[in-house]
Coordinates of C-alpha atoms in Angstrom, one line a residue:
R730 CA -7.3 -9.0 15.8
Y731 CA -6.8 -5.9 18.0
H732 CA -6.3 -3.5 15.4
R733 CA -10.5 -4.7 14.9
Y734 CA -10.7 -4.9 18.8
I735 CA -9.6 -1.1 19.0
G736 CA -11.7 0.2 16.2
V737 CA -10.0 -0.5 12.9
D738 CA -12.8 -2.3 10.9
Y739 CA -11.1 -1.6 7.1
F740 CA -7.6 -3.1 5.7
F741 CA -5.6 -2.1 2.3
I742 CA -3.1 -4.8 1.5
F743 CA 0.4 -3.9 -0.8
V744 CA 1.3 -7.6 -1.0
E745 CA 4.7 -8.4 -3.1
G746 CA 7.3 -10.5 -4.2
K747 CA 6.2 -13.6 -1.7
A748 CA 3.4 -12.7 -0.9
A749 CA 1.3 -12.1 -3.7
T750 CA 1.1 -16.0 -4.6
P751 CA -3.1 -15.9 -6.1
E752 CA -3.5 -17.8 -3.2
V753 CA -1.9 -15.7 -1.0
V754 CA -4.2 -13.1 -2.2
K755 CA -7.3 -15.5 -2.2
E756 CA -6.5 -16.3 1.1
L757 CA -6.6 -12.3 2.5
R758 CA -9.2 -11.7 0.2
K759 CA -11.5 -14.3 2.6
F760 CA -11.7 -12.0 5.3
P761 CA -14.3 -8.9 5.5
G762 CA -13.8 -5.1 5.1
M763 CA -9.7 -5.1 3.6
T764 CA -9.0 -4.2 0.3
V765 CA -5.9 -6.1 -1.2
W766 CA -3.5 -4.9 -4.3
E767 CA -1.4 -7.6 -5.4
P768 CA 0.5 -6.2 -8.8
S769 CA -0.3 -4.2 -11.7
E770 CA 0.4 -2.2 -14.4
S771 CA -2.6 0.1 -12.9
L772 CA -1.2 0.2 -9.6
E773 CA 2.5 0.8 -11.3
K774 CA 0.6 3.7 -12.8
A775 CA 0.1 4.9 -10.0
R776 CA 2.6 4.6 -7.5
N777 CA 4.1 6.4 -11.3
T778 CA 1.9 9.4 -11.3
S779 CA 1.5 10.6 -8.0
R780 CA 1.8 14.0 -6.1
I781 CA 4.1 13.0 -4.1
W782 CA 6.3 12.7 -7.2
G783 CA 7.0 16.7 -5.9
E784 CA 6.9 16.5 -2.6
K785 CA 11.0 18.7 -1.5
W786 CA 10.6 16.7 2.2
L787 CA 10.5 13.7 0.4
G788 CA 13.0 13.7 -2.1
N789 CA 15.5 12.6 -0.4
F790 CA 14.5 10.0 -0.3
F791 CA 14.2 8.7 -4.1
N792 CA 16.2 6.4 -6.0
K793 CA 18.0 5.4 -3.0
P794 CA 18.6 1.6 -1.9
C795 CA 17.5 -0.6 1.5
N796 CA 14.8 1.9 3.6
N797 CA 14.7 4.3 1.5
E798 CA 13.5 2.6 -1.1
L799 CA 11.0 1.1 1.7
F800 CA 9.9 4.3 3.0
V801 CA 8.7 5.8 0.2
R802 CA 7.2 2.5 -1.8
Q803 CA 5.2 2.9 1.7
S804 CA 4.3 6.6 1.1
L805 CA 3.4 6.0 -2.3
N806 CA 1.3 2.5 -1.4
M807 CA -0.6 5.1 2.0
E808 CA -1.5 7.6 -1.2
I809 CA -3.5 5.0 -3.1
A810 CA -4.5 4.1 0.3
I811 CA -6.0 6.8 1.3
A812 CA -7.9 8.3 -2.2
T813 CA -9.3 4.8 -2.5
A814 CA -10.6 5.4 1.6
Q815 CA -11.7 9.0 0.7
A816 CA -14.1 7.3 -2.9
H817 CA -16.1 5.0 -0.5

């Protein structure tokens, strides 16, 4: 509610692991103004062909465990969400 209260009216959610069940995805998609990405070949292809792999500043975080891996994954998801938002 907070984000809607401050003016955010559209959300991009990437679900993985235990959160990527069909039941969870179905419930998330019930909310208005929400795009939900679940694991798929097309999502992995988008991540694998992302321009961020060529970003020198981000290179220090590639192929490293824990928080670095999470940071790279979030950056990939952010790029996909921005591209989707710009297309609408």
